[in-house]
Amino acid sequence: MLMTKAVGRGAAARKYDILTALGAHALAGGRTEQVLALRLMTLITARYNWGRDELAVGQREIARLWSVDERTVKREMAKLRGRGWLELSRAGARGRVAEYRLGIERLLADTRPEWDRVGPDFAHRLEGSEDDGKVVPLPIRGEVPPPDLSAGTEWALAQAVLHAEAPGPYASWLRALERAGRSGGRLTLVAPSRFHAAYVQTHLATRLLAACRSVDDDITEVAVIATT
C-alpha cells in the first residue's frame, strides 16, 4: 500500500525516501523550487518529530535555521501549506506555536515525475503494489487548479492556503475574488457581483481573514466589494 505516514515498521527507510523524492524534485526544477524544497528538507531533518508525525517549531527558530527574517518564514510556510506539503494540525496561540504534519500523499504526488531518475526500485518502493502486481494509484486532488503564486502578493499566498485547506469554499466562492488594493492593515478584494460579495462577507469572512493573517499578520481587515 502507498505510505501516508513515515511511522512504524520500515519508517527509517521511508523517511530517507521522502527526502530523496524531495531532493530529486528540487534538482529537476528552477531556483525558486529548489529553495522551497531545500528549506522544507532542512526543517524536516532538524525538527520533524516522526514518532508523533508533528512539526512544532516557532517562526523565530525557523527564521534562524533558514537564515531569513520572520516575514519570509510566514510566506514560505504559506507556500508549503498551499502546496499541501505541510498541513496545519493545530493553529498557534499565545504561548503556543502552530503544529503541522507532513502532507505525504500530496508531496509524493508532486514529486512522482522524478522517481525514475532515482531508479526503478525507488519508484516501485514508493508506489507499493497489490498482490496482483498492479500499482496503487496516488490520490489526485480535485480539478480546481492551485492559484498562481508568481505575483507574490499576500492574497496569492492566502489563496494557496485556502485552496489546500478549504477546497470547497475556495472553488465556489474565494477563487473568483481579485485583489483590488491594500491600505495599511486593510486588504480590499473584488467579487464579480454584489450577491457574491455579500455571501463571502456573511459566511466566509472569518476563514478569509484567518488565511490572510496566516501569511501577513499586519492584515487586520479584509473588505470584499462588488464590481457591479
Short mmCIF file of C-alpha atoms in Angstrom, two decimals:
data_model
loop_
_atom_site.label_atom_id
_atom_site.label_comp_id
_atom_site.label_asym_id
_atom_site.label_seq_id
_atom_site.Cartn_x
_atom_site.Cartn_y
_atom_site.Cartn_z
CA MET A 1 0.00 0.00 0.00
CA LEU A 2 1.06 3.58 -0.57
CA MET A 3 2.55 5.05 2.58
CA THR A 4 0.84 8.05 4.11
CA LYS A 5 2.95 8.21 7.29
CA ALA A 6 6.62 7.52 7.93
CA VAL A 7 5.98 5.66 11.17
CA GLY A 8 6.02 2.04 12.24
CA ARG A 9 8.00 -0.81 10.69
CA GLY A 10 10.41 0.38 8.00
CA ALA A 11 9.86 4.01 8.96
CA ALA A 12 13.57 4.88 8.93
CA ALA A 13 13.94 3.92 5.27
CA ARG A 14 10.73 5.73 4.31
CA LYS A 15 11.98 8.94 5.88
CA TYR A 16 15.01 8.87 3.60
CA ASP A 17 12.77 8.04 0.65
CA ILE A 18 10.67 11.15 1.31
CA LEU A 19 13.78 13.34 1.50
CA THR A 20 15.21 11.72 -1.64
CA ALA A 21 11.98 12.34 -3.55
CA LEU A 22 12.01 15.98 -2.46
CA GLY A 23 15.67 16.37 -3.41
CA ALA A 24 15.21 14.84 -6.86
CA HIS A 25 12.19 17.06 -7.44
CA ALA A 26 14.15 20.15 -6.42
CA LEU A 27 17.12 19.36 -8.65
CA ALA A 28 14.81 18.96 -11.64
CA GLY A 29 13.23 22.37 -11.06
CA GLY A 30 14.21 26.02 -11.09
CA ARG A 31 15.85 28.03 -8.35
CA THR A 32 12.60 29.00 -6.62
CA GLU A 33 11.51 25.37 -6.41
CA GLN A 34 14.94 24.33 -5.20
CA VAL A 35 14.98 26.87 -2.39
CA LEU A 36 11.48 25.96 -1.21
CA ALA A 37 12.28 22.22 -1.22
CA LEU A 38 15.64 22.74 0.49
CA ARG A 39 14.02 24.77 3.25
CA LEU A 40 11.43 22.06 3.84
CA MET A 41 14.07 19.31 3.78
CA THR A 42 16.18 21.20 6.34
CA LEU A 43 13.15 21.77 8.56
CA ILE A 44 12.20 18.09 8.34
CA THR A 45 15.71 16.90 9.11
CA ALA A 46 16.23 19.29 12.01
CA ARG A 47 12.86 19.48 13.72
CA TYR A 48 10.31 16.94 12.50
CA ASN A 49 9.05 14.56 15.18
CA TRP A 50 8.47 11.38 13.20
CA GLY A 51 7.14 9.43 16.16
CA ARG A 52 4.31 11.92 16.68
CA ASP A 53 4.07 12.89 12.98
CA GLU A 54 4.42 16.51 14.07
CA LEU A 55 6.33 19.69 13.37
CA ALA A 56 6.04 22.17 16.25
CA VAL A 57 8.55 24.99 15.94
CA GLY A 58 8.24 28.77 16.19
CA GLN A 59 8.76 31.22 13.37
CA ARG A 60 11.77 32.78 15.09
CA GLU A 61 13.55 29.44 15.26
CA ILE A 62 12.69 28.65 11.64
CA ALA A 63 13.99 32.07 10.59
CA ARG A 64 17.29 31.36 12.33
CA LEU A 65 17.54 27.91 10.73
CA TRP A 66 16.80 29.29 7.25
CA SER A 67 18.90 32.46 7.66
CA VAL A 68 15.91 34.67 6.77
CA ASP A 69 13.57 37.06 8.56
CA GLU A 70 10.25 36.02 10.09
CA ARG A 71 8.23 37.64 7.31
CA THR A 72 9.94 35.33 4.81
CA VAL A 73 9.16 32.37 7.07
CA LYS A 74 5.47 33.31 7.05
CA ARG A 75 5.40 33.48 3.26
CA GLU A 76 7.32 30.25 2.74
CA MET A 77 5.23 28.33 5.25
CA ALA A 78 2.12 29.60 3.45
CA LYS A 79 3.53 28.27 0.18
CA LEU A 80 4.18 24.87 1.77
CA ARG A 81 0.65 24.78 3.16
CA GLY A 82 -0.70 25.90 -0.19
CA ARG A 83 1.12 23.05 -1.90
CA GLY A 84 -0.30 20.64 0.62
CA TRP A 85 3.22 19.59 1.64
CA LEU A 86 2.51 20.79 5.18
CA GLU A 87 -0.91 20.53 6.82
CA LEU A 88 -1.90 22.65 9.80
CA SER A 89 -2.95 20.32 12.62
CA ARG A 90 -3.28 22.95 15.37
CA ALA A 91 -3.20 26.72 15.00
CA GLY A 92 -0.78 28.75 17.07
CA ALA A 93 -1.99 30.72 20.06
CA ARG A 94 -0.50 32.90 22.76
CA GLY A 95 2.37 30.95 24.29
CA ARG A 96 1.96 28.02 21.86
CA VAL A 97 3.44 27.53 18.40
CA ALA A 98 1.45 26.18 15.46
CA GLU A 99 1.69 22.45 14.81
CA TYR A 100 1.95 20.86 11.37
CA ARG A 101 2.20 17.41 9.83
CA LEU A 102 3.64 16.37 6.50
CA GLY A 103 1.14 16.05 3.65
CA ILE A 104 2.88 12.92 2.42
CA GLU A 105 0.28 11.94 -0.18
CA ARG A 106 0.44 15.35 -1.83
CA LEU A 107 4.21 15.52 -1.54
CA LEU A 108 4.61 12.15 -3.24
CA ALA A 109 2.11 13.03 -5.95
CA ASP A 110 4.04 16.21 -6.77
CA THR A 111 7.46 14.52 -6.79
CA ARG A 112 6.40 11.39 -8.66
CA PRO A 113 7.67 12.51 -12.11
CA GLU A 114 11.23 12.41 -10.74
CA TRP A 115 11.12 9.00 -9.05
CA ASP A 116 12.51 7.16 -12.08
CA ARG A 117 15.54 9.46 -12.03
CA VAL A 118 16.49 7.82 -8.76
CA GLY A 119 15.83 4.32 -10.08
CA PRO A 120 13.01 1.86 -10.81
CA ASP A 121 13.47 0.18 -7.43
CA PHE A 122 12.91 3.52 -5.72
CA ALA A 123 9.73 4.20 -7.73
CA HIS A 124 8.40 0.71 -7.05
CA ARG A 125 9.09 1.03 -3.33
CA LEU A 126 7.26 4.33 -3.03
CA GLU A 127 4.27 3.24 -5.08
CA GLY A 128 3.91 -0.16 -3.46
CA SER A 129 1.89 -2.90 -5.10
CA GLU A 130 -1.11 -5.11 -4.51
CA ASP A 131 -0.82 -8.89 -4.54
CA ASP A 132 -1.86 -8.90 -8.20
CA GLY A 133 1.08 -6.68 -9.08
CA LYS A 134 -0.96 -3.63 -10.02
CA VAL A 135 0.42 -0.30 -8.89
CA VAL A 136 -1.70 1.50 -6.35
CA PRO A 137 -2.62 4.89 -7.82
CA LEU A 138 -1.90 8.07 -5.91
CA PRO A 139 -4.96 10.06 -4.91
CA ILE A 140 -5.50 13.16 -7.01
CA ARG A 141 -6.77 16.43 -5.60
CA GLY A 142 -9.90 17.98 -7.07
CA GLU A 143 -10.00 19.52 -10.51
CA VAL A 144 -9.67 23.12 -9.30
CA PRO A 145 -6.10 24.19 -10.16
CA PRO A 146 -3.96 25.81 -7.48
CA PRO A 147 -3.56 29.60 -7.64
CA ASP A 148 -0.65 31.26 -9.39
CA LEU A 149 1.89 32.36 -6.76
CA SER A 150 4.14 34.26 -9.15
CA ALA A 151 2.72 37.65 -8.12
CA GLY A 152 3.94 37.01 -4.58
CA THR A 153 1.17 39.11 -3.02
CA GLU A 154 -0.42 38.36 0.32
CA TRP A 155 -3.64 37.47 -1.47
CA ALA A 156 -1.90 34.99 -3.80
CA LEU A 157 -0.35 33.26 -0.79
CA ALA A 158 -3.64 33.31 1.14
CA GLN A 159 -5.37 31.76 -1.87
CA ALA A 160 -2.85 28.93 -1.82
CA VAL A 161 -3.66 28.28 1.85
CA LEU A 162 -7.41 28.35 1.14
CA HIS A 163 -7.02 26.04 -1.86
CA ALA A 164 -5.22 23.49 0.30
CA GLU A 165 -7.28 23.74 3.48
CA ALA A 166 -10.76 24.73 2.26
CA PRO A 167 -11.02 23.46 -1.34
CA GLY A 168 -14.83 23.59 -1.43
CA PRO A 169 -15.31 27.23 -0.40
CA TYR A 170 -12.24 28.20 -2.39
CA ALA A 171 -13.58 26.68 -5.61
CA SER A 172 -17.11 28.01 -5.18
CA TRP A 173 -16.54 31.49 -3.75
CA LEU A 174 -12.98 32.55 -2.96
CA ARG A 175 -11.19 31.73 -6.20
CA ALA A 176 -13.19 34.44 -8.02
CA LEU A 177 -12.02 37.23 -5.71
CA GLU A 178 -9.36 39.58 -7.06
CA ARG A 179 -7.00 41.85 -5.19
CA ALA A 180 -8.03 45.50 -5.52
CA GLY A 181 -5.53 47.11 -3.19
CA ARG A 182 -4.05 47.47 0.28
CA SER A 183 -4.18 50.38 2.68
CA GLY A 184 -2.34 49.74 5.92
CA GLY A 185 -3.91 46.69 7.54
CA ARG A 186 -6.95 46.74 5.23
CA LEU A 187 -6.89 44.41 2.22
CA THR A 188 -9.60 45.01 -0.37
CA LEU A 189 -10.83 42.23 -2.65
CA VAL A 190 -13.27 42.49 -5.54
CA ALA A 191 -16.08 39.99 -6.14
CA PRO A 192 -17.84 39.52 -9.50
CA SER A 193 -21.26 40.54 -8.13
CA ARG A 194 -22.96 42.10 -5.14
CA PHE A 195 -24.51 38.77 -4.19
CA HIS A 196 -21.09 37.10 -4.34
CA ALA A 197 -19.52 39.80 -2.16
CA ALA A 198 -22.39 39.64 0.35
CA TYR A 199 -22.16 35.86 0.62
CA VAL A 200 -18.42 35.94 1.27
CA GLN A 201 -18.76 38.69 3.87
CA THR A 202 -21.60 36.86 5.63
CA HIS A 203 -20.39 33.25 5.55
CA LEU A 204 -16.64 33.21 4.88
CA ALA A 205 -15.26 36.41 6.42
CA THR A 206 -13.65 34.67 9.40
CA ARG A 207 -11.98 32.00 7.27
CA LEU A 208 -10.86 34.61 4.77
CA LEU A 209 -9.29 36.86 7.39
CA ALA A 210 -7.58 33.91 9.10
CA ALA A 211 -5.97 32.79 5.82
CA CYS A 212 -4.77 36.31 5.05
CA ARG A 213 -3.36 36.77 8.55
CA SER A 214 -1.59 33.42 8.31
CA VAL A 215 0.60 34.90 5.58
CA ASP A 216 0.73 38.51 6.79
CA ASP A 217 -0.18 39.33 10.38
CA ASP A 218 -0.24 43.05 9.59
CA ILE A 219 -3.63 42.47 7.96
CA THR A 220 -6.42 43.44 10.34
CA GLU A 221 -9.37 43.63 7.95
CA VAL A 222 -10.42 42.12 4.62
CA ALA A 223 -13.05 44.06 2.72
CA VAL A 224 -14.94 42.42 -0.15
CA ILE A 225 -16.59 44.77 -2.62
CA ALA A 226 -18.50 44.15 -5.85
CA THR A 227 -17.56 45.20 -9.36
CA THR A 228 -21.20 45.79 -10.25
#
